[in-house]
mmCIF file of C-alpha atoms in Angstrom:
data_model
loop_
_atom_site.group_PDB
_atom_site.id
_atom_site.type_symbol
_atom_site.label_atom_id
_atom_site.label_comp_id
_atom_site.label_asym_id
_atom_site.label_seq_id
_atom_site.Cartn_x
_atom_site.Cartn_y
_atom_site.Cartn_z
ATOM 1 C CA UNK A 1 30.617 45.957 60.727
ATOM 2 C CA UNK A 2 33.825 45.138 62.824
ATOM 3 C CA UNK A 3 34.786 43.141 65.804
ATOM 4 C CA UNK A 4 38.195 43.315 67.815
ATOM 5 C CA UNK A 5 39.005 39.888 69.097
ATOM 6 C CA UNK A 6 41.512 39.768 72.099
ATOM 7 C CA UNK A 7 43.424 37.100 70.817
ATOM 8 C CA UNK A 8 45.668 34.565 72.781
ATOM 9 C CA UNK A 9 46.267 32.503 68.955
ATOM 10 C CA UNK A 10 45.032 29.468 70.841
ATOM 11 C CA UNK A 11 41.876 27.410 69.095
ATOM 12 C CA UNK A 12 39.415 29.185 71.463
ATOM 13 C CA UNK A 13 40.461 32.496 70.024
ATOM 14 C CA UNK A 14 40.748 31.198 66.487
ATOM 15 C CA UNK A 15 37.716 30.189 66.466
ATOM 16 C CA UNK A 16 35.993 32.961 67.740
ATOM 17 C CA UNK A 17 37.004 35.016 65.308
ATOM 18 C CA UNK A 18 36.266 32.610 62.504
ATOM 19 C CA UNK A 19 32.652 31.864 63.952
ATOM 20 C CA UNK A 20 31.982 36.157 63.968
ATOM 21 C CA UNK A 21 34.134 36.049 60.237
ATOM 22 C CA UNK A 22 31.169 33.428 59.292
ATOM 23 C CA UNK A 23 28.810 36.166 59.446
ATOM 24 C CA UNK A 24 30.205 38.657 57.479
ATOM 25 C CA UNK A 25 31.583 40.805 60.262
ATOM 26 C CA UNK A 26 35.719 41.623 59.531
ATOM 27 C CA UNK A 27 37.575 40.886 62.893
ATOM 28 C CA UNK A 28 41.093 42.400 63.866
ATOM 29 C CA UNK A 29 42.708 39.900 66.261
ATOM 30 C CA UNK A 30 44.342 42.322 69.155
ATOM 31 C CA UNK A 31 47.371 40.499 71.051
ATOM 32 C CA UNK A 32 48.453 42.215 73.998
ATOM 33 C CA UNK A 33 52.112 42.113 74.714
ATOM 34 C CA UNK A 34 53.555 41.668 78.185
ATOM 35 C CA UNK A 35 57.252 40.898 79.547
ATOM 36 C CA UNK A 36 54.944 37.707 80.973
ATOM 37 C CA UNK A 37 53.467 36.717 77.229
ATOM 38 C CA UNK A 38 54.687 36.846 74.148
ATOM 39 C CA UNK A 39 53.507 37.194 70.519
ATOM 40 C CA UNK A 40 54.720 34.823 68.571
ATOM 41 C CA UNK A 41 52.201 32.065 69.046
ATOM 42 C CA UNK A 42 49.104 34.625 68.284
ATOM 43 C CA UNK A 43 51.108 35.792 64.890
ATOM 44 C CA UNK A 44 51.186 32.753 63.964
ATOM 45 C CA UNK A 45 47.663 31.363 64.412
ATOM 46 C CA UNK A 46 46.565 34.815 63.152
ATOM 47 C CA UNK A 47 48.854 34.133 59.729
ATOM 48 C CA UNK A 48 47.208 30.854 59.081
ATOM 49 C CA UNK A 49 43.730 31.732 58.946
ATOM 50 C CA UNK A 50 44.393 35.016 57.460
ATOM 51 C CA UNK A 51 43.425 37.363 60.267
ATOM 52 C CA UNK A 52 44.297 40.586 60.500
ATOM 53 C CA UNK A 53 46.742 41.452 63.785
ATOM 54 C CA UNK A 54 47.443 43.629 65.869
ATOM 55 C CA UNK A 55 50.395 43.415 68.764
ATOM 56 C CA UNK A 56 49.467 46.320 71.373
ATOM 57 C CA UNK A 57 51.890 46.080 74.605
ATOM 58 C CA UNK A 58 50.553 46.413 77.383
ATOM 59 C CA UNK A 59 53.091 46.145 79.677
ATOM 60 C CA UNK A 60 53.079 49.031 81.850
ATOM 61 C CA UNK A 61 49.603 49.184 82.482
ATOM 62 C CA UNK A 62 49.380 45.474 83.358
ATOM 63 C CA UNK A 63 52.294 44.919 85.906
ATOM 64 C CA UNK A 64 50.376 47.556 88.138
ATOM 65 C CA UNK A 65 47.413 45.107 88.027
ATOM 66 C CA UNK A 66 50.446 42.184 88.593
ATOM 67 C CA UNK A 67 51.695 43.783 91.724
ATOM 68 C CA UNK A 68 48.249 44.895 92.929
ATOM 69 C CA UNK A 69 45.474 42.148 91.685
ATOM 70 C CA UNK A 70 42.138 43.518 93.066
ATOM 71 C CA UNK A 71 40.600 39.811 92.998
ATOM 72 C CA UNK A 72 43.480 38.513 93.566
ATOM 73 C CA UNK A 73 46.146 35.363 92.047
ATOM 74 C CA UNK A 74 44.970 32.003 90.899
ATOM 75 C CA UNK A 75 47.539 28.879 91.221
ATOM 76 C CA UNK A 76 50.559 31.318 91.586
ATOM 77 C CA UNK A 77 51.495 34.915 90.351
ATOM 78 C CA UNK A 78 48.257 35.050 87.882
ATOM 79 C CA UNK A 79 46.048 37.713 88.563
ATOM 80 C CA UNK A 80 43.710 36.216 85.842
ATOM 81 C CA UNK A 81 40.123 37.996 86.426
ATOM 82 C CA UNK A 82 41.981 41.135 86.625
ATOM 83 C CA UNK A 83 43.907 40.789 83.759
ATOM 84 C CA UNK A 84 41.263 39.955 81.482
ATOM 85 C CA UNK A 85 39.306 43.032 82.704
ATOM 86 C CA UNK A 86 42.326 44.869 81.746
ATOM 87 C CA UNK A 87 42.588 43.511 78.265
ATOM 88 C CA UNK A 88 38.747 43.866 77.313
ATOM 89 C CA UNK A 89 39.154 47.869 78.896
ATOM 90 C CA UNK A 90 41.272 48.326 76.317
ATOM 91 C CA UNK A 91 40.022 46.638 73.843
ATOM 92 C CA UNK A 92 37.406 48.927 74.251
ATOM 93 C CA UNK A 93 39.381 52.092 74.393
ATOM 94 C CA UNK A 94 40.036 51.250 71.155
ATOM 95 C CA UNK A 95 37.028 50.788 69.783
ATOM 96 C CA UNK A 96 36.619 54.353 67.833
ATOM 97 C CA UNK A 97 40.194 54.374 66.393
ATOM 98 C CA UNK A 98 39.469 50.784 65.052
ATOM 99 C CA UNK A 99 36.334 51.386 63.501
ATOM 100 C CA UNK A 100 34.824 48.643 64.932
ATOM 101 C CA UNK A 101 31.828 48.144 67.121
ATOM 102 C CA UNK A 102 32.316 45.452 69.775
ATOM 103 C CA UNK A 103 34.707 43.461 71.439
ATOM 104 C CA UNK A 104 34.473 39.338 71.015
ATOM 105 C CA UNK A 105 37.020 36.185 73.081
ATOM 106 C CA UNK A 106 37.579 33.131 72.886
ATOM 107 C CA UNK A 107 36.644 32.571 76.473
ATOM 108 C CA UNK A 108 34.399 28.806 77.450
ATOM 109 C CA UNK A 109 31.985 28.834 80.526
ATOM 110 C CA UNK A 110 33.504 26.405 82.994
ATOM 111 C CA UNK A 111 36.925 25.635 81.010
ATOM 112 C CA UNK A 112 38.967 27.208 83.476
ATOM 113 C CA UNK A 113 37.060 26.832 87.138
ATOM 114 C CA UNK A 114 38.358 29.968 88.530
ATOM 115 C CA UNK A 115 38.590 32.496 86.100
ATOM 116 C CA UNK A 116 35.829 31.403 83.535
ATOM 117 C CA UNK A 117 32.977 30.385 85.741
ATOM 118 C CA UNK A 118 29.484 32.566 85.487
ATOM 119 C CA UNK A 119 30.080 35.000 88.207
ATOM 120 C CA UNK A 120 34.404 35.546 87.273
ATOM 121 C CA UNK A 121 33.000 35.928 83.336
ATOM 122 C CA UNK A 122 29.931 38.905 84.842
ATOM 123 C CA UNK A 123 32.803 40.687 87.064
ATOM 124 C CA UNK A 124 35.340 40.513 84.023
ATOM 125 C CA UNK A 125 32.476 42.077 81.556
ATOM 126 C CA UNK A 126 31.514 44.441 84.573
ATOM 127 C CA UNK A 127 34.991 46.136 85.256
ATOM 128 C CA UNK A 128 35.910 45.961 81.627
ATOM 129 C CA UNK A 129 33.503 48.517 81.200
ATOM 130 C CA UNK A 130 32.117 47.470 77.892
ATOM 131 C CA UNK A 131 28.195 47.700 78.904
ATOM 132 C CA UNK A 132 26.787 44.457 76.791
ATOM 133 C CA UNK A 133 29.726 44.998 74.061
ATOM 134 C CA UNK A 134 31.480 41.703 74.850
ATOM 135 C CA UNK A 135 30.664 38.971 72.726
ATOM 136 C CA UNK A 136 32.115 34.799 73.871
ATOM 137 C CA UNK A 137 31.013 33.380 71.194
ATOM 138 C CA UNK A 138 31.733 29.620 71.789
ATOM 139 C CA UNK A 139 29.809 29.713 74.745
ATOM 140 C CA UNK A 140 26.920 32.557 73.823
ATOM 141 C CA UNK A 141 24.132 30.666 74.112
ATOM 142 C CA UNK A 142 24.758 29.775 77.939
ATOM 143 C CA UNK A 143 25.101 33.190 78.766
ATOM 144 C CA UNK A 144 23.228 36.524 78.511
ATOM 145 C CA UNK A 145 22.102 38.252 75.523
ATOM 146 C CA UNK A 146 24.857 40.846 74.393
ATOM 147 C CA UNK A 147 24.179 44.103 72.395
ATOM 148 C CA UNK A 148 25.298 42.656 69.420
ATOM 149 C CA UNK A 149 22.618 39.605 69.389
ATOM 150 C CA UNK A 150 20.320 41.927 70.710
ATOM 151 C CA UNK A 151 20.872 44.455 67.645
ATOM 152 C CA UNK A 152 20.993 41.845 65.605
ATOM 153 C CA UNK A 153 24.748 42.188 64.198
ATOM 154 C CA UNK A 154 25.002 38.347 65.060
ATOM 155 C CA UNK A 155 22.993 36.067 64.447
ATOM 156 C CA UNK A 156 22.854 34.265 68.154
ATOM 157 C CA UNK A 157 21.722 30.843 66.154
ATOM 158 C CA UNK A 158 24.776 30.521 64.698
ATOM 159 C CA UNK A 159 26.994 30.928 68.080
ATOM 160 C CA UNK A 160 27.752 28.077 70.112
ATOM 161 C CA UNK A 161 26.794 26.766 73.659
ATOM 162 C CA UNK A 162 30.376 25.477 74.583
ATOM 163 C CA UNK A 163 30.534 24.315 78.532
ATOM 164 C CA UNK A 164 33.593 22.841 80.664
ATOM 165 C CA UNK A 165 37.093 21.285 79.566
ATOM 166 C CA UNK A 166 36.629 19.149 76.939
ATOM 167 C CA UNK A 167 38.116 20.058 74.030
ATOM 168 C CA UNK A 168 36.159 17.744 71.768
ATOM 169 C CA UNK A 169 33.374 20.316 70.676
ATOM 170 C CA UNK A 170 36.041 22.579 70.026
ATOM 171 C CA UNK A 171 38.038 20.204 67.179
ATOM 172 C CA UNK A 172 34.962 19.712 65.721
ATOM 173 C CA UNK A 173 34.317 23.131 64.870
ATOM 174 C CA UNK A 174 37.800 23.197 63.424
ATOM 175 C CA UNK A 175 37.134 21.092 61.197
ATOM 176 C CA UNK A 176 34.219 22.223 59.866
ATOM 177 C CA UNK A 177 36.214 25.922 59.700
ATOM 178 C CA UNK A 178 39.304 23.957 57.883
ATOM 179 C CA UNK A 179 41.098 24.966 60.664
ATOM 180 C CA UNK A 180 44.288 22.504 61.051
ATOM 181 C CA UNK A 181 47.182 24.493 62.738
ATOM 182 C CA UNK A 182 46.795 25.623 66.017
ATOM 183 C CA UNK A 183 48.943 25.111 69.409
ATOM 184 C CA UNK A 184 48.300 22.973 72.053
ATOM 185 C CA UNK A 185 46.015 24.075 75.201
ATOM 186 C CA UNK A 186 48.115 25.402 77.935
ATOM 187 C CA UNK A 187 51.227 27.188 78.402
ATOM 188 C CA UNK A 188 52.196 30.766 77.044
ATOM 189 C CA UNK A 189 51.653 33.064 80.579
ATOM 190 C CA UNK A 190 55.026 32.774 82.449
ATOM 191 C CA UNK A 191 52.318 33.847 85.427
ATOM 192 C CA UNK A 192 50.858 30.662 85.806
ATOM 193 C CA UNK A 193 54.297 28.588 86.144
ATOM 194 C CA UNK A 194 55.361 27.944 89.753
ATOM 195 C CA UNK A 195 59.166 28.507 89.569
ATOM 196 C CA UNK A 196 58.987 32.081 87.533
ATOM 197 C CA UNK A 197 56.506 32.938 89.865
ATOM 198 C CA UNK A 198 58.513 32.262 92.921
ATOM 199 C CA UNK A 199 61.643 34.362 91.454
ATOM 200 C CA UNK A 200 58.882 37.092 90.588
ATOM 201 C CA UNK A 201 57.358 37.176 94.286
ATOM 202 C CA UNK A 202 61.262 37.206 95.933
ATOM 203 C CA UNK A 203 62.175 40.398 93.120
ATOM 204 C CA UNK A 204 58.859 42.174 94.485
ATOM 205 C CA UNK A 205 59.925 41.813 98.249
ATOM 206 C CA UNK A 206 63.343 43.061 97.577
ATOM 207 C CA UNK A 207 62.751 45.618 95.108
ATOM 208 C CA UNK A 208 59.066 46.467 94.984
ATOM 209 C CA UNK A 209 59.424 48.705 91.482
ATOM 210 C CA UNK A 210 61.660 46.948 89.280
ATOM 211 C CA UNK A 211 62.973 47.694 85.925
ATOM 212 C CA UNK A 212 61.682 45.578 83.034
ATOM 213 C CA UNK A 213 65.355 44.350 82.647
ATOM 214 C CA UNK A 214 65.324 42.876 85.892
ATOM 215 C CA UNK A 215 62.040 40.881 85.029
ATOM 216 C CA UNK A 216 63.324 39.566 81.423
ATOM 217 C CA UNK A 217 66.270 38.381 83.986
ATOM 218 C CA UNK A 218 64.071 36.161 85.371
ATOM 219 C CA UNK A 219 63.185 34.210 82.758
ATOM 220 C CA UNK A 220 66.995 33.126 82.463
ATOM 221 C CA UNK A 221 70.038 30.817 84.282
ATOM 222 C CA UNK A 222 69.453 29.369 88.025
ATOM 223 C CA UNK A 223 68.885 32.475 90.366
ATOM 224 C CA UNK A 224 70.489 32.376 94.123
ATOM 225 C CA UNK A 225 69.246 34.767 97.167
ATOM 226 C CA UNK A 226 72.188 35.896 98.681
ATOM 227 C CA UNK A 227 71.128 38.454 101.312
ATOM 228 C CA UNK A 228 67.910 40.934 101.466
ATOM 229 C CA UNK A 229 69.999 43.032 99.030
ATOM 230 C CA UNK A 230 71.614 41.246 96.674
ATOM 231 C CA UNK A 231 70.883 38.224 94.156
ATOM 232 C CA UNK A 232 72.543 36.105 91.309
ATOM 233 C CA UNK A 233 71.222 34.511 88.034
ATOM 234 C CA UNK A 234 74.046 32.408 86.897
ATOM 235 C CA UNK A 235 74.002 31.767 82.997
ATOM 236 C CA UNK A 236 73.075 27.141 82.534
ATOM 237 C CA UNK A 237 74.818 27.660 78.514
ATOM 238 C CA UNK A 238 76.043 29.713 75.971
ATOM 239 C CA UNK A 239 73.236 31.865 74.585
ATOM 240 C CA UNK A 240 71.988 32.260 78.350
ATOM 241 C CA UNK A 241 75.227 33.609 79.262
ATOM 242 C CA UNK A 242 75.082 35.851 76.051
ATOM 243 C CA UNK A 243 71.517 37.005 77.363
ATOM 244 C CA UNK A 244 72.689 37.493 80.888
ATOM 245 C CA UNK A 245 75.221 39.791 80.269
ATOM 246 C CA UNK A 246 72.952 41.883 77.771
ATOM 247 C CA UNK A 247 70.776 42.014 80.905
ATOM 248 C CA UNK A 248 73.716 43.791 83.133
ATOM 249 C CA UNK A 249 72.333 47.170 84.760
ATOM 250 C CA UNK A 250 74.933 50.014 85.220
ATOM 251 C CA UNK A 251 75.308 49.022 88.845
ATOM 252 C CA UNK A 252 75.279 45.057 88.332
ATOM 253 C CA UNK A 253 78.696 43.047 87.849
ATOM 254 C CA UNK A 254 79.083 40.191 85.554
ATOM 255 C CA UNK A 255 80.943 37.370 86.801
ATOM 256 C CA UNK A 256 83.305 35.033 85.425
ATOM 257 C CA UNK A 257 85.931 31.992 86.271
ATOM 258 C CA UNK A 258 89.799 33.023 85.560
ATOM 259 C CA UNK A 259 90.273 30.657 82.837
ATOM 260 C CA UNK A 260 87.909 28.233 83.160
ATOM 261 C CA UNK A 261 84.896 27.508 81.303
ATOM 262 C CA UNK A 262 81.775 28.254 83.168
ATOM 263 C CA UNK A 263 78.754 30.674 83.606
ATOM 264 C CA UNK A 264 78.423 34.277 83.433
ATOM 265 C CA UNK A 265 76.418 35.713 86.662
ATOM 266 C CA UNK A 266 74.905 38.521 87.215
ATOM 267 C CA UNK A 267 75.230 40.008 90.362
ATOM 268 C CA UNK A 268 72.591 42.910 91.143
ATOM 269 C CA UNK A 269 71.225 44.968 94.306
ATOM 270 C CA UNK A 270 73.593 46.154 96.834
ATOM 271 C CA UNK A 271 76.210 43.447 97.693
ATOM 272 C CA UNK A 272 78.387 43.431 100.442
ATOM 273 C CA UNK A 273 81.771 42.066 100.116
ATOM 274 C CA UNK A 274 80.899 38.745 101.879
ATOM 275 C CA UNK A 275 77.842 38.428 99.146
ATOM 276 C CA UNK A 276 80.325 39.451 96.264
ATOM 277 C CA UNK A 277 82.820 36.343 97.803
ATOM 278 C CA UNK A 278 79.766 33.859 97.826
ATOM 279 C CA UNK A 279 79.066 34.827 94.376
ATOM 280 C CA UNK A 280 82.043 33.953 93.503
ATOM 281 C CA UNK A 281 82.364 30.877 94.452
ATOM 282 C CA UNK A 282 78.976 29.724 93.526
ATOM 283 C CA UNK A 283 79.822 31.072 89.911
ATOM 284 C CA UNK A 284 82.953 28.702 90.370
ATOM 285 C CA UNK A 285 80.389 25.759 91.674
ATOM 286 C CA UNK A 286 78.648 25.965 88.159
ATOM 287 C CA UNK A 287 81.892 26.230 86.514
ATOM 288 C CA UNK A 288 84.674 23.483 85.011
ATOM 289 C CA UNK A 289 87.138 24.182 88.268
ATOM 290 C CA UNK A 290 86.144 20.934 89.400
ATOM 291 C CA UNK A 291 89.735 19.165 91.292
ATOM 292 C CA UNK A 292 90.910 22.692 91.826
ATOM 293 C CA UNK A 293 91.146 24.174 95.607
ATOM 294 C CA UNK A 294 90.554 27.924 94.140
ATOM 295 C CA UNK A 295 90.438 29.943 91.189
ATOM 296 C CA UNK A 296 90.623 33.544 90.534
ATOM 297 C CA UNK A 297 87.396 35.196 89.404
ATOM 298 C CA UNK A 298 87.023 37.614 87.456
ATOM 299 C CA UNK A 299 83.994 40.879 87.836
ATOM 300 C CA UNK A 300 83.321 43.256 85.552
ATOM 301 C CA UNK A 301 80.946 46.279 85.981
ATOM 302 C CA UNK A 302 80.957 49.957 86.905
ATOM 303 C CA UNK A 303 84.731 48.863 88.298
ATOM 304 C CA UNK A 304 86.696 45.833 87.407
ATOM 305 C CA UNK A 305 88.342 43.821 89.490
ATOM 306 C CA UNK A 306 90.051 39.693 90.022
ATOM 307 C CA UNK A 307 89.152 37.817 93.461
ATOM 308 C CA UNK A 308 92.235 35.770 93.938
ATOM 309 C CA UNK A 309 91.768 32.785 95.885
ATOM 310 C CA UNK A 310 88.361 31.835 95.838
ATOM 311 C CA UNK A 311 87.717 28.469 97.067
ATOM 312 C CA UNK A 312 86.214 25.880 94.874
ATOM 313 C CA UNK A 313 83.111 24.573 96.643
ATOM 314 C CA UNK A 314 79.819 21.797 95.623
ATOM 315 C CA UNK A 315 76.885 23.192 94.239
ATOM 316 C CA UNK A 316 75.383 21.554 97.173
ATOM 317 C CA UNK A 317 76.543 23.910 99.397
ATOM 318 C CA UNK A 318 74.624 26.730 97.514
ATOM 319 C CA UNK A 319 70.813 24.890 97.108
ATOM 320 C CA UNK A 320 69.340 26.714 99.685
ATOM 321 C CA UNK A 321 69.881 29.420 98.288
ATOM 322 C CA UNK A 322 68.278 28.947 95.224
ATOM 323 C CA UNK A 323 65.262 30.842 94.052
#
């Protein structure tokens, strides 16, 4: 008997697998990669108890349920509901290539109010299409019998009735699993954080099918609206600078101060020549030309090119443009 886990490599996860382990069932942890979510936390939480992995991405298949969330965002861009239904659909899918016979998470009734109460858990199950093959095991014994209890390929005894936010109930069972490293609650969906969010929202009402490039941009530098079609991310140190300019599209230009030490910015969309000069300056705002009256800057894309003369203004001028 096998289990696929959709794993997140927090302790919920970890020890839903481990509880469904307990009974002599192998589990294959399944992480599913997004430009919003990385692996590296689920690896590692996998690695430690010895759990099998698997990274699966995802990525296509879930920005069409970012853009268009049938039950909508939580907080800010997190289409949560949906995006769990997505990840236990395929989870599914991939039930006959695995081997394996149903699909278990690390969810808790009530630990996340909007996403995780009874009726968001029943529409989840319901549009995952799994039919009774979704197993919570922290919190089975609060909810409706699955197949697998039913069939008796778990024992329901020896699941849990986990309910709300403490985490208490949850440490304990670590403990008794000799489970010691795992990562902090919280965190890991870029989704859910209010400033990534906004610059996601503003690169969907100017270009409403970006490339993946343009959402890894995101994640990097300060990022300035200058006009409906054109925006900046200017580079805040070295290796961001480095990752900027990795990020350049064919038609973006790279800007840089004349000899003077400052950021690279990216300039993308469809500038006009009064949003190329404001991009220059603002990459001189974040720059070292500080007691100069102008500076040459320097732009290098699909043409190359020096702006002589460009004033040397505050960053203070530029806030409100900031993403």
């Amino acid at each position: 008997m096998k289990a696929l886990c959709v794993f997140s490599g927090g302790l919920d996860s970890m020890l839903a697998a481990a509880l469904i382990r307990d009974q002599d069932i192998d589990v294959l942890a399944l992480f599913f990669e997004t430009p919003f979510f990385g692996p590296a936390k689920a690896i590692e939480s996998a690695r430690s108890m010895g759990l099998p992995y698997k990274v699966v991405d995802i990525a296509e298949r879930h920005f069409e349920v970012v853009k268009h969330p049938p039950h909508g965002y939580g907080g800010n861009m997190n289409p949560c509901i949906d995006c769990h239904a997505l990840m236990f659909r395929i989870a599914g899918e991939m039930l006959p290539t695995e081997e394996a016979s149903f699909v278990i998470s690390g969810e808790v009734l009530g630990q996340r109010p909007m996403s995780q109460n009874r009726q968001a858990l029943r529409v989840v199950e319901a549009e995952s299409g799994l039919d009774g093959l979704l197993l919570r095991p922290l919190s089975a014994k609060l909810l409706p019998v699955s197949i697998p209890e039913e069939k008796g390929w778990v024992d329901r005894d020896r699941l849990e009735g986990f309910q709300g936010r403490s985490r208490k109930p949850q440490m304990a069972l670590a403990r008794r699993f000799h489970i010691t490293q795992y990562p902090a609650p919280g965190g890991g969906c870029l989704l859910t954080e209010p400033v990534f969010s906004k610059r996601l929202r503003d690169l969907l009402a100017h270009s409403p099918e970006p490339a993946f490039h343009q959402i890894e941009l995101l994640k990097l530098g300060r990022h300035f609206r200058l006009g409906s079609a054109a925006k900046i991310a200017v580079g805040r140190n070295k290796a961001e600078n480095e990752a900027i300019e990795a990020l350049q599209g064919p038609s973006d230009l790279i800007l840089t101060a004349v000899n003077v030490p400052g950021p690279s910015v990216l300039l993308s969309g469809k500038p006009s020549e009064k949003d190329c000069r404001t991009a220059a300056a603002i990459t001189l705002a974040y720059s070292d030309a500080d007691g100069m009256a102008a500076c040459p800057v320097h732009a290098k894309g699909a043409f190359e090119t020096v702006m002589e003369e460009v004033p040397v203004r505050p960053k203070d001028l530029y806030r409100h443009m900031m993403i």
